[in-house]
CSV table of C-alpha atoms in Angstrom, one decimal:
chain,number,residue,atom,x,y,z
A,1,UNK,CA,4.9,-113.0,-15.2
A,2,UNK,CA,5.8,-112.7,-11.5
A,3,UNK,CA,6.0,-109.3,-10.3
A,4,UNK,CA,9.7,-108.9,-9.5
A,5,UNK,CA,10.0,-109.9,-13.6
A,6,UNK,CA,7.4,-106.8,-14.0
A,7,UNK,CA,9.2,-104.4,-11.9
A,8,UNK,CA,12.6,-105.4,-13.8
A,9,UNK,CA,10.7,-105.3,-16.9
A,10,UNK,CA,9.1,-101.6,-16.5
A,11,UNK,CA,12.7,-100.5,-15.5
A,12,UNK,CA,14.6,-101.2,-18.9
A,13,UNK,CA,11.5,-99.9,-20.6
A,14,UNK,CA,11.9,-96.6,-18.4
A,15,UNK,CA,15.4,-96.7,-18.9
A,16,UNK,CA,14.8,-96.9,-22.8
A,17,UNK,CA,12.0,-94.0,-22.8
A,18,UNK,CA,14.5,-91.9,-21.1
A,19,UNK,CA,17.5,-92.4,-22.7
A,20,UNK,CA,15.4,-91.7,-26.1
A,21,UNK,CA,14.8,-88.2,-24.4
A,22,UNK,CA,17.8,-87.6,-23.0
A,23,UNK,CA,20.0,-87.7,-26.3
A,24,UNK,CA,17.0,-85.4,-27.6
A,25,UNK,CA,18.2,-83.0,-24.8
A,26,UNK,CA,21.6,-84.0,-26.1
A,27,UNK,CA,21.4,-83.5,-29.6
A,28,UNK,CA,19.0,-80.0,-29.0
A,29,UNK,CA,22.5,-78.3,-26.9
A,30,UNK,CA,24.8,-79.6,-30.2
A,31,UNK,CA,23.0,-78.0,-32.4
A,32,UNK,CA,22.9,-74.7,-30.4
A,33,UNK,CA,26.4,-75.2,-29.0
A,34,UNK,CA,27.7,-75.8,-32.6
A,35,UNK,CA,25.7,-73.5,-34.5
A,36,UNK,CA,26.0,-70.1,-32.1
A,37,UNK,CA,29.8,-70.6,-31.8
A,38,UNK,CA,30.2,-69.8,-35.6
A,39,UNK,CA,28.7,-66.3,-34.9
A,40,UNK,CA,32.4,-64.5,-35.6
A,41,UNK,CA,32.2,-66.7,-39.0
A,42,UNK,CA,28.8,-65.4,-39.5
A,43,UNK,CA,29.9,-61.8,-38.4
A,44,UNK,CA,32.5,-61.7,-41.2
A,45,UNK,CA,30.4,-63.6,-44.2
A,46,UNK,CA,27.8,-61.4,-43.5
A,47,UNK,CA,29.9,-58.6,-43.5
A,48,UNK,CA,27.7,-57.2,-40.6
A,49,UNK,CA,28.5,-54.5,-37.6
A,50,UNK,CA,28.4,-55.6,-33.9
A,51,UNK,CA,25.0,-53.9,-34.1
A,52,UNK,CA,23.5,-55.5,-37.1
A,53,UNK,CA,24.5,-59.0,-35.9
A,54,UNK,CA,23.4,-58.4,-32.4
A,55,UNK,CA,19.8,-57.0,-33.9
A,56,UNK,CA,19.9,-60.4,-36.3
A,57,UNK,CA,20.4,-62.5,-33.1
A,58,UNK,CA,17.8,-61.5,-31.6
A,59,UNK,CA,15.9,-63.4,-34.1
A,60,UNK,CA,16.0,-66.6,-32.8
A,61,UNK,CA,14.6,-65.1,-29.2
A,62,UNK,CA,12.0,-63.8,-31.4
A,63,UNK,CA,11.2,-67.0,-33.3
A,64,UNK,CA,11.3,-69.2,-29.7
A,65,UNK,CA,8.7,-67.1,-28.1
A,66,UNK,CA,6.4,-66.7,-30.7
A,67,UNK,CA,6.3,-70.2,-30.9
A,68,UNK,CA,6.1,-71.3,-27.5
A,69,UNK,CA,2.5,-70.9,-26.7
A,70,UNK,CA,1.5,-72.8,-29.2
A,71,UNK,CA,3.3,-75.7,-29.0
A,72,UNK,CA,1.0,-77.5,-26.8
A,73,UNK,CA,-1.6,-77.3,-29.2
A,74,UNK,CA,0.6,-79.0,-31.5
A,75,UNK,CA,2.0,-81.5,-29.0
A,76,UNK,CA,-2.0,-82.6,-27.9
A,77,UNK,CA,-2.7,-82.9,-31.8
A,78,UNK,CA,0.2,-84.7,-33.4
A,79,UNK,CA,2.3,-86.5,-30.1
A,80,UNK,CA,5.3,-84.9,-28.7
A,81,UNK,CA,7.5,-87.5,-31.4
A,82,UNK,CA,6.2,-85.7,-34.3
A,83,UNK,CA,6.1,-83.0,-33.3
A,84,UNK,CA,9.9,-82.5,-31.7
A,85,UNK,CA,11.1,-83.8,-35.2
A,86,UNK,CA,9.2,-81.2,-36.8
A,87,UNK,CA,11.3,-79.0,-35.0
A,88,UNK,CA,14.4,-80.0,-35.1
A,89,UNK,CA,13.8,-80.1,-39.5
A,90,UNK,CA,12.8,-76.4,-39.3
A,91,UNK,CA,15.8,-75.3,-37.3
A,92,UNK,CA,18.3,-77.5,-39.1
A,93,UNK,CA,17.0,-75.9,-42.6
A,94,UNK,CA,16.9,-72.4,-41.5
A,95,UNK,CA,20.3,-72.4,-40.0
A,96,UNK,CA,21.0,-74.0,-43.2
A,97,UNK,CA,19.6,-70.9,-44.7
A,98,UNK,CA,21.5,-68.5,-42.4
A,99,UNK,CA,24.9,-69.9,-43.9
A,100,UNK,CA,23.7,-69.6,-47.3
A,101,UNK,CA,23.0,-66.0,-47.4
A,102,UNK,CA,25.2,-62.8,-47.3
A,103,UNK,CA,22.2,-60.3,-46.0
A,104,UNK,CA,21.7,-59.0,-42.7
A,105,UNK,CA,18.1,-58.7,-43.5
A,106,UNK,CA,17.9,-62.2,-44.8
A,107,UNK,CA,19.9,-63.8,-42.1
A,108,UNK,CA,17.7,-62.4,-39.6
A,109,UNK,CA,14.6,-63.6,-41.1
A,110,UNK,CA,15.9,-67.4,-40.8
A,111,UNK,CA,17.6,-66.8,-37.2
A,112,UNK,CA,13.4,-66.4,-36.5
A,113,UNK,CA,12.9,-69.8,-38.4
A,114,UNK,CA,15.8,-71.2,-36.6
A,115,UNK,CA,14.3,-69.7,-33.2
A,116,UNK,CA,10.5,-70.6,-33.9
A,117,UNK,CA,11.7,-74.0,-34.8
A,118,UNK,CA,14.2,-74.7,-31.7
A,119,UNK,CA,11.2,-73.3,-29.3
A,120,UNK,CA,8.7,-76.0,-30.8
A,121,UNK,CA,11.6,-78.9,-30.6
A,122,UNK,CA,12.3,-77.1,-26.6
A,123,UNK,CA,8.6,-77.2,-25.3
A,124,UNK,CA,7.8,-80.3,-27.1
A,125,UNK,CA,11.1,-82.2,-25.7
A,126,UNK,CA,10.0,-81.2,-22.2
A,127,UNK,CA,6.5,-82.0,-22.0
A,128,UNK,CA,8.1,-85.3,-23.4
A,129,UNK,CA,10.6,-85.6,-20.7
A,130,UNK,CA,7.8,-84.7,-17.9
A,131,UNK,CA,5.5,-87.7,-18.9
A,132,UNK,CA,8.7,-90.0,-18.4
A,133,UNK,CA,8.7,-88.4,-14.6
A,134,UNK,CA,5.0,-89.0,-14.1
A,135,UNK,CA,5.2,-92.3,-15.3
A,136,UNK,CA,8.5,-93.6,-13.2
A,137,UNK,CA,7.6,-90.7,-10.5
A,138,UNK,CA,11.4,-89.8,-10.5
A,139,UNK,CA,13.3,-86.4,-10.7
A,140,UNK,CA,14.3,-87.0,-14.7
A,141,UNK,CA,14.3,-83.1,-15.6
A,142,UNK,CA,17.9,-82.3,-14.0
A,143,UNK,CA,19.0,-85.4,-15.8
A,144,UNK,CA,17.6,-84.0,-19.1
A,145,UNK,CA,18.8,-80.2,-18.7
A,146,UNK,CA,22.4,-81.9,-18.1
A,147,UNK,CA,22.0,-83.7,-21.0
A,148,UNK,CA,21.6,-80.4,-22.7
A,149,UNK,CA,24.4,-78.5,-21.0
A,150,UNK,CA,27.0,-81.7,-21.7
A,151,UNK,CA,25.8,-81.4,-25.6
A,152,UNK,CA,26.5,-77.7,-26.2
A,153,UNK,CA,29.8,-78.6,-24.9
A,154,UNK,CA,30.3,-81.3,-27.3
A,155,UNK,CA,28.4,-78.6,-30.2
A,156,UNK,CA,31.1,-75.9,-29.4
A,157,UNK,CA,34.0,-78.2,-29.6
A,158,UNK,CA,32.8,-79.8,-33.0
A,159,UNK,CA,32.6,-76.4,-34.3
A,160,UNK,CA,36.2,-76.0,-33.0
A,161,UNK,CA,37.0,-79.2,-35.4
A,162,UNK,CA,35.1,-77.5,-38.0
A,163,UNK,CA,36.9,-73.8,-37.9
A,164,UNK,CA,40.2,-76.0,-37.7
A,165,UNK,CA,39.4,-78.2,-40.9
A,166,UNK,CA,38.7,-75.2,-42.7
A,167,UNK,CA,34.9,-75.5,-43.0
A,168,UNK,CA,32.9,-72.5,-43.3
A,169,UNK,CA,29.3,-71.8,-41.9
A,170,UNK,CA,27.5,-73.7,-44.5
A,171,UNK,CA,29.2,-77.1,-44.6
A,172,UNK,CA,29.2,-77.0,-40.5
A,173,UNK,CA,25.3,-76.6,-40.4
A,174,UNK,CA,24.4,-78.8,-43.2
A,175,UNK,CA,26.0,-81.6,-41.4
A,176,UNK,CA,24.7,-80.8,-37.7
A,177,UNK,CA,21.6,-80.5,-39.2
A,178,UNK,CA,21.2,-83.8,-41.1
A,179,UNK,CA,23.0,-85.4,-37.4
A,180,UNK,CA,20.9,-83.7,-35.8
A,181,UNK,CA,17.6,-85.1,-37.6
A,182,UNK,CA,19.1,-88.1,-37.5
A,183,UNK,CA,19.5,-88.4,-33.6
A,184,UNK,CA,16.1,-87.0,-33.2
A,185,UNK,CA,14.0,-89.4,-35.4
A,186,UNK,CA,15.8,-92.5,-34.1
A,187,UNK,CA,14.7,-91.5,-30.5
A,188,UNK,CA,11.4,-90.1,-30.8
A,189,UNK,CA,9.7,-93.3,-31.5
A,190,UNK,CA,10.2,-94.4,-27.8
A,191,UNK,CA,8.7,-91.4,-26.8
A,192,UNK,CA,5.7,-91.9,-24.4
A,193,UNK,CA,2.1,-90.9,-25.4
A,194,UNK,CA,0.6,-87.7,-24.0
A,195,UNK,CA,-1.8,-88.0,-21.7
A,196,UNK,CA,-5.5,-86.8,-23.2
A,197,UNK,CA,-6.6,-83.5,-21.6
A,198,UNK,CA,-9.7,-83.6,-19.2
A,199,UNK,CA,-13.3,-83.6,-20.6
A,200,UNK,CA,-15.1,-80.1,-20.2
A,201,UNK,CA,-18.2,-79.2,-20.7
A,202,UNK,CA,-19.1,-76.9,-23.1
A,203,UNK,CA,-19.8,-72.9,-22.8
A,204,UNK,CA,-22.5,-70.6,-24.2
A,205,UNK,CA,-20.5,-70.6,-27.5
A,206,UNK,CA,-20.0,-74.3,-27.3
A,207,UNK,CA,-16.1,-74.1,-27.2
A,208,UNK,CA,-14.6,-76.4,-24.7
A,209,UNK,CA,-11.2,-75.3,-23.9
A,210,UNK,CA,-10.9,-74.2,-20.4
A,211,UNK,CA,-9.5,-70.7,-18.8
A,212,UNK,CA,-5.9,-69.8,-20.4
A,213,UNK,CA,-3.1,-70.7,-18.2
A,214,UNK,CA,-1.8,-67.0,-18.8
A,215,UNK,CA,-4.3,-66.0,-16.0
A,216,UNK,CA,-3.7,-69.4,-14.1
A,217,UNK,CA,-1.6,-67.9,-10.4
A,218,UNK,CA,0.3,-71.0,-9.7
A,219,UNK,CA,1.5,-71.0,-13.5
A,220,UNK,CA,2.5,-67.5,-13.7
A,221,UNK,CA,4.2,-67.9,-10.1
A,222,UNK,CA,6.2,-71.0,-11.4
A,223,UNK,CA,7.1,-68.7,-14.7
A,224,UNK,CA,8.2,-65.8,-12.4
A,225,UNK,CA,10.8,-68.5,-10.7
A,226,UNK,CA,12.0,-69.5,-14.3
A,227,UNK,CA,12.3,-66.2,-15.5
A,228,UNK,CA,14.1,-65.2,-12.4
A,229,UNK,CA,16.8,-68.3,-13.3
A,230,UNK,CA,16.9,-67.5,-16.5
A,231,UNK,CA,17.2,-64.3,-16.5
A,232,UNK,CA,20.6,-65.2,-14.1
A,233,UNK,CA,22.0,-67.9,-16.6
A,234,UNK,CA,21.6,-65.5,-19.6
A,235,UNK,CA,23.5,-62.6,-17.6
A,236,UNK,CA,26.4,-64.8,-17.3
A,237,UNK,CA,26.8,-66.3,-20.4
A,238,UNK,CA,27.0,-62.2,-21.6
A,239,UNK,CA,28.7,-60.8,-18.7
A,240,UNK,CA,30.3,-62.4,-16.4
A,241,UNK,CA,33.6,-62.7,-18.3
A,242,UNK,CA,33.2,-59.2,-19.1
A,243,UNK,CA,32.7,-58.3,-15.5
A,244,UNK,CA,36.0,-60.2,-14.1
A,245,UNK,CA,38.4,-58.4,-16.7
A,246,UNK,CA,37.0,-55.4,-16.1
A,247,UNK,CA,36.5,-54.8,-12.6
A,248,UNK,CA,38.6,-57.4,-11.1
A,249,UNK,CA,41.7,-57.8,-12.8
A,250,UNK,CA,41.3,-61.3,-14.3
A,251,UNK,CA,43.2,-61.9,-18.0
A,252,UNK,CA,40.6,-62.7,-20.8
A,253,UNK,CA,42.4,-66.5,-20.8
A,254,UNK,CA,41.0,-67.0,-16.6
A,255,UNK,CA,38.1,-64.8,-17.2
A,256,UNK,CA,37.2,-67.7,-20.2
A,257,UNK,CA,38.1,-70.7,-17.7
A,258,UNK,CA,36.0,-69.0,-15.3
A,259,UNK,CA,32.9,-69.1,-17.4
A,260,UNK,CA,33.6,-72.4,-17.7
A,261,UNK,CA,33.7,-73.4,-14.5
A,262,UNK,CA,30.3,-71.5,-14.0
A,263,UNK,CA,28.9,-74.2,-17.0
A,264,UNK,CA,30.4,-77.0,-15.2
A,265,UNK,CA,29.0,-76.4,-12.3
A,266,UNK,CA,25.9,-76.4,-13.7
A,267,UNK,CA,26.3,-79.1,-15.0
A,268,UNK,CA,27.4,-80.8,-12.3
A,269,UNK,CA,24.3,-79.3,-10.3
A,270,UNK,CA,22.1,-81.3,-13.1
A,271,UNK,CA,23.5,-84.3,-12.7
A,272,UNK,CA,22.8,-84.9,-8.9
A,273,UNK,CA,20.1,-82.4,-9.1
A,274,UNK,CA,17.6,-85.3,-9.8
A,275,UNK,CA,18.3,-87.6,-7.1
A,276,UNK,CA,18.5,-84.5,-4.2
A,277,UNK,CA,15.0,-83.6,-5.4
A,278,UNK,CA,13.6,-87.4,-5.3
A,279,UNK,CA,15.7,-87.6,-1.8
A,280,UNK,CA,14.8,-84.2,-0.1
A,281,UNK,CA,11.7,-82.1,-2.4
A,282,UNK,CA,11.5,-80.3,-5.0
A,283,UNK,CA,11.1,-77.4,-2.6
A,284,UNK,CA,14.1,-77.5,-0.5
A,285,UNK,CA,16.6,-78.6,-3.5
A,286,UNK,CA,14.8,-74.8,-5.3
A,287,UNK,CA,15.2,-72.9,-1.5
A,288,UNK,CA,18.7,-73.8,-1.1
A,289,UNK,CA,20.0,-73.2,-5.1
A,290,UNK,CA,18.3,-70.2,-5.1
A,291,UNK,CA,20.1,-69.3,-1.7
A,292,UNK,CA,23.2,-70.5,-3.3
A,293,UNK,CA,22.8,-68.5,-6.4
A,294,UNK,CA,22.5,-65.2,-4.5
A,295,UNK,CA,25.5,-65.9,-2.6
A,296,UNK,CA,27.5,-66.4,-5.5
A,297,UNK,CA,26.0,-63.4,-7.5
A,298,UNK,CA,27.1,-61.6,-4.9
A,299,UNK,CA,30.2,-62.3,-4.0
A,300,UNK,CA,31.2,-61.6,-7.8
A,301,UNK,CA,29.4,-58.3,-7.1
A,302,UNK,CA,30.5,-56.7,-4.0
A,303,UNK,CA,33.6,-58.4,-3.3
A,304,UNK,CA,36.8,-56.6,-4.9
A,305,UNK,CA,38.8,-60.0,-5.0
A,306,UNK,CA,39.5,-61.9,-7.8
A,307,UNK,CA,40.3,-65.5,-5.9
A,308,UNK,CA,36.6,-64.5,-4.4
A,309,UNK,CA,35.1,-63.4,-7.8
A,310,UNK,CA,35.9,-67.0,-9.0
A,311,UNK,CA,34.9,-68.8,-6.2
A,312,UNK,CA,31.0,-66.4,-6.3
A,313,UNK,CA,31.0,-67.7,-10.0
A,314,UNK,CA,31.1,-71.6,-9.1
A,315,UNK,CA,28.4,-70.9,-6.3
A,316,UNK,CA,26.4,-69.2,-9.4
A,317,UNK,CA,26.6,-71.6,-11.9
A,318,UNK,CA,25.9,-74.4,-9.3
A,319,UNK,CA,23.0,-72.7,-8.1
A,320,UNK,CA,21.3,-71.9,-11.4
A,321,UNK,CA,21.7,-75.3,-12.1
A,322,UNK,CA,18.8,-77.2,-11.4
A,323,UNK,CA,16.2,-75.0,-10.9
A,324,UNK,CA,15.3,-73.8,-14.6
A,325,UNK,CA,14.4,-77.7,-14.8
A,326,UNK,CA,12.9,-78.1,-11.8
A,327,UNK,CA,10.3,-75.4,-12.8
A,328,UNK,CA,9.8,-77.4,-16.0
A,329,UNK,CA,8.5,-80.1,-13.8
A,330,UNK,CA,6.4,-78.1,-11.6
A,331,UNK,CA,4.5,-76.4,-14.4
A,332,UNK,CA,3.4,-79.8,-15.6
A,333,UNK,CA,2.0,-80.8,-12.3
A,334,UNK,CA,0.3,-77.4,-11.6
A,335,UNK,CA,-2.8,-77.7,-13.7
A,336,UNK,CA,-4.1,-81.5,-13.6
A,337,UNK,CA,-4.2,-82.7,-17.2
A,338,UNK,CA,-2.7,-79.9,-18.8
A,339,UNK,CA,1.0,-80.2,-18.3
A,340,UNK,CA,1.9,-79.1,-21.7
A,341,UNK,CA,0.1,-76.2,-21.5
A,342,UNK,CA,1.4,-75.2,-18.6
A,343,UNK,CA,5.1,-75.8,-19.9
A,344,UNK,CA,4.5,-73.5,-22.4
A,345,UNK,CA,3.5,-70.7,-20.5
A,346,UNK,CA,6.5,-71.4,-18.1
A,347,UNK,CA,9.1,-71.9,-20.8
A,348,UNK,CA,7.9,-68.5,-23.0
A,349,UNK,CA,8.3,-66.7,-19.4
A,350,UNK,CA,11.4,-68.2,-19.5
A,351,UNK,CA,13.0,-67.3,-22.5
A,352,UNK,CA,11.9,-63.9,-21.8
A,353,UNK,CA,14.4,-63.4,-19.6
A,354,UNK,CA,17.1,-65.5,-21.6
A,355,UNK,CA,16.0,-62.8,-24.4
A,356,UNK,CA,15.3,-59.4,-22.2
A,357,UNK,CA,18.0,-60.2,-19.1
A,358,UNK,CA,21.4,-59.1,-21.1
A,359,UNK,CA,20.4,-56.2,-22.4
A,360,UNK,CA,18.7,-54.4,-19.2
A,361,UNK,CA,21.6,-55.5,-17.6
A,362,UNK,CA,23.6,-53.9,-20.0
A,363,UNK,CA,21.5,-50.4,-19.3
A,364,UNK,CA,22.1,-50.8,-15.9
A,365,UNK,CA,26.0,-51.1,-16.1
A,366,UNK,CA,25.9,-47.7,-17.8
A,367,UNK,CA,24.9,-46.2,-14.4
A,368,UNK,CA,25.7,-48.7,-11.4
A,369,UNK,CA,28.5,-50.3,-12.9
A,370,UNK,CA,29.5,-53.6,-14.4
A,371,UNK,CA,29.9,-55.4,-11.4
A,372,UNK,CA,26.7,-53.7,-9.4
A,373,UNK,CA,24.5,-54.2,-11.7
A,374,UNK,CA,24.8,-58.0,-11.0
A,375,UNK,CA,22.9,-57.2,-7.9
A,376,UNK,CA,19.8,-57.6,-10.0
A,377,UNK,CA,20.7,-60.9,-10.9
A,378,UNK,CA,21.4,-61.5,-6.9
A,379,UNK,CA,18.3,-60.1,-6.0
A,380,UNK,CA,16.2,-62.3,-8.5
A,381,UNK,CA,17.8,-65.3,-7.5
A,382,UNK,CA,16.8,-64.4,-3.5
A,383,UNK,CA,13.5,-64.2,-5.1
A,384,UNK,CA,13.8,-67.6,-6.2
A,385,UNK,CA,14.6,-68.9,-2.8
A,386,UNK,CA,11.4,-67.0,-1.7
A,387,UNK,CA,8.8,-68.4,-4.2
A,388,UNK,CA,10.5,-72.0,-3.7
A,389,UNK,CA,7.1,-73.7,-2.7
A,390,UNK,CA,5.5,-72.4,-6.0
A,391,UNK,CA,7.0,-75.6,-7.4
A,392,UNK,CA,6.6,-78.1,-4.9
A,393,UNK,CA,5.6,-81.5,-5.9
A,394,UNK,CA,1.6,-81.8,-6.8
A,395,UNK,CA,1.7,-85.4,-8.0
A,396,UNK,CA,-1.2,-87.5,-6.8
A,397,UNK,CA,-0.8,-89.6,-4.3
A,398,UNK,CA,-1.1,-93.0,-7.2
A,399,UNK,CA,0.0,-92.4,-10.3
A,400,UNK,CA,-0.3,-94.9,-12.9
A,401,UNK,CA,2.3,-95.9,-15.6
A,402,UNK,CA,1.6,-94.4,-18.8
A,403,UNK,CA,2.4,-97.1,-21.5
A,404,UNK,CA,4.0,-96.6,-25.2
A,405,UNK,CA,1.5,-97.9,-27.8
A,406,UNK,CA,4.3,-100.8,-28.2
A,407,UNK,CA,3.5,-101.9,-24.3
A,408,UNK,CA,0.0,-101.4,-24.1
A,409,UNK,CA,-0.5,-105.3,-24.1
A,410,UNK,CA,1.2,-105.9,-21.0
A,411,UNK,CA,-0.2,-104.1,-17.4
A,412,UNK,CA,3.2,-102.8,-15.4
A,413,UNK,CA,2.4,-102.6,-11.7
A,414,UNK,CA,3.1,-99.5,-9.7
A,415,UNK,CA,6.8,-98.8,-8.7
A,416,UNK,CA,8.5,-99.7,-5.4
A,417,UNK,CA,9.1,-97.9,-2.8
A,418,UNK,CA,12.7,-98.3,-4.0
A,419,UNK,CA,12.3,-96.4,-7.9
A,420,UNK,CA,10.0,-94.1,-6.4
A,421,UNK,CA,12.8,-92.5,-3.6
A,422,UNK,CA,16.2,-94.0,-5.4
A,423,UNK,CA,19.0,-93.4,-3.8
């Protein structure tokens, strides 16, 4: 085989490998898209205050982080295939069980199924999707976030369908859950192999795993950059259309488009977030989103002008966009060899904000105000402009394909200089 027939070859298989993850991604934002925008549904069949539901949310926060550091364990052991799927089955059953029960108490106890489950399927998809980007050395994370975003879009709007057909809870989550396991186990066979973690040598006690990535600086420097994104995209989701009725005049109707156009953006962000990264660094794509971000953040805080309001929330959404994935990808170069361990640690520092972000923000408002309270968010996302080198790119300087057991009879040569800067 000549090796333009190689290089055309290893393309479709890349392009196979990531289009298996990317509807992962996909199917992952359905389920969450579809499922959370029954809570009203869930509110009434549960019979529930504004308290008890919030308090039963919280669950799946809960369930995610508790799960999160151990994933990599589980992805070393079993392949991130298996072990995704095994996920997405323990979500689909306990949200299953959430519209099956008419307790508070019970509720809450599946919302942490449904969150311990979804945090396996979210650390184990990424690890997944970061092996496709050290294989084809390309950006894929934005790509794969987008993915995400554009399915929690298509979730909420089949839930739409659903409410309008006159399905309840129940039916709605039995049949995102079986799609949902469906999707999943026809991609995860094209998965890619993890990579096996380094040799060590053995201590006093003769264990051999090495120092935990808790205490690893570049890791935690990398989560603190997450968490600071994070933290931003979960204060908007609760907030900002809060913020622009209250303090700036706008109807509930333009307050909704609004946070719309902040997910759009994001989404936009995604989709050409890849190839600015693969074109410019990891680095100066992070500096100049984060930059963005506290632009935007601010505007919407200081500024008493709707028109300007609106305009600060674009400039938000666009600059959260890319960097929650682009810290995904860092974390699994920062430790040679033990990328999923270090996506872990990132993604659990993550969610804490996702999970801890609203409700401080919330005590803030109380004193500072709705609107100046946001400066916390502004400020975080500064901070993210600041710490952008944390996540610069620590590939080495060859990197070898990484074949799926299915390809291992065939020897794919390194890319060209055209997949490895595409433009």
């Amino acid at each position: 085989m000549s090796r333009a027939q190689q290089d055309r070859t290893g393309r479709a298989r890349a392009d196979g490998v990531v289009h298996a993850v990317t509807a992962t991604f996909a199917a992952a934002g359905a389920v969450m898209g579809a499922n959370v925008a029954r809570v009203p549904a869930l509110r009434d069949q549960l019979s529930a205050t504004e308290s008890q539901l919030g308090l039963a949310l919280v669950g799946v926060g809960i369930g995610s982080i508790a799960a999160m550091p151990f994933t990599a364990r589980l992805v070393r052991r079993f392949g991130t295939g298996r072990v995704v799927l095994a996920g997405t089955v323990i979500a689909g059953v306990a949200w299953i069980g959430v519209g099956s029960t008419a307790s508070v108490a019970v509720a809450m106890a599946f919302l942490v199924l449904a969150g311990t489950g979804f945090g396996v399927w979210d650390v184990a998809m990424n690890v997944a999707g970061h092996t496709a980007e050290e294989r084809d050395r390309r950006s894929w994370m934005p790509r794969l976030h987008a993915a995400f975003s554009g399915g929690a879009v298509i979730g909420a709007g089949l839930a739409a369908l659903a409410v309008r057909a006159g399905l309840g809870p129940l039916p709605q989550f039995v049949l995102v859950a079986v799609g949902s396991v469906a999707v999943v186990a026809a991609c995860v066979p094209r998965f890619l192999p993890v990579a096996p973690a380094p040799q060590r040598t053995p201590d006093q006690r003769g264990r051999t795993s090495g120092p935990s990535l808790w205490r690893s600086p570049a890791v935690l420097v990398i989560g603190l950059v997450v968490l600071g994104t994070a933290l931003g995209e979960g204060a908007a989701n609760d907030w900002l259309a809060l913020t622009l009725v209250d303090t700036r005049g706008a109807s509930e109707s333009l307050a909704a488009l609004a946070f719309a156009g902040f997910n759009a953006a994001m989404l936009v962000g995604r989709l050409v977030g890849g190839g600015a990264i693969d074109r410019y660094g990891r680095t100066a794509v992070v500096r100049v989103c984060g930059t963005t971000a506290a632009v935007g953040v601010a505007l919407v805080s200081l500024v008493p002008s709707l028109p300007v309001a609106l305009a600060g929330a674009l400039l938000w959404g666009l600059g959260l966009s890319v960097v929650f994935p682009a810290g995904m990808s860092a974390a699994g170069e920062a430790v040679p060899g033990r990328g999923a361990e270090a996506i872990a640690v990132t993604a659990t520092i993550g969610y804490g904000g996702f999970l801890l972000g609203p409700p401080l923000l919330g005590f803030l408002a109380e004193s500072w105000g709705l609107d100046r309270s946001l400066l916390v968010v502004a400020t975080l996302a500064a901070m993210v402009a600041l710490l952008a080198g944390a996540v610069r790119e620590r590939r080495p300087a060859s990197v070898q394909r990484v074949t799926a057991p299915a390809e291992a009879s065939e020897e794919v040569d390194e890319l060209t200089t055209a997949e490895r800067c595409p433009t």
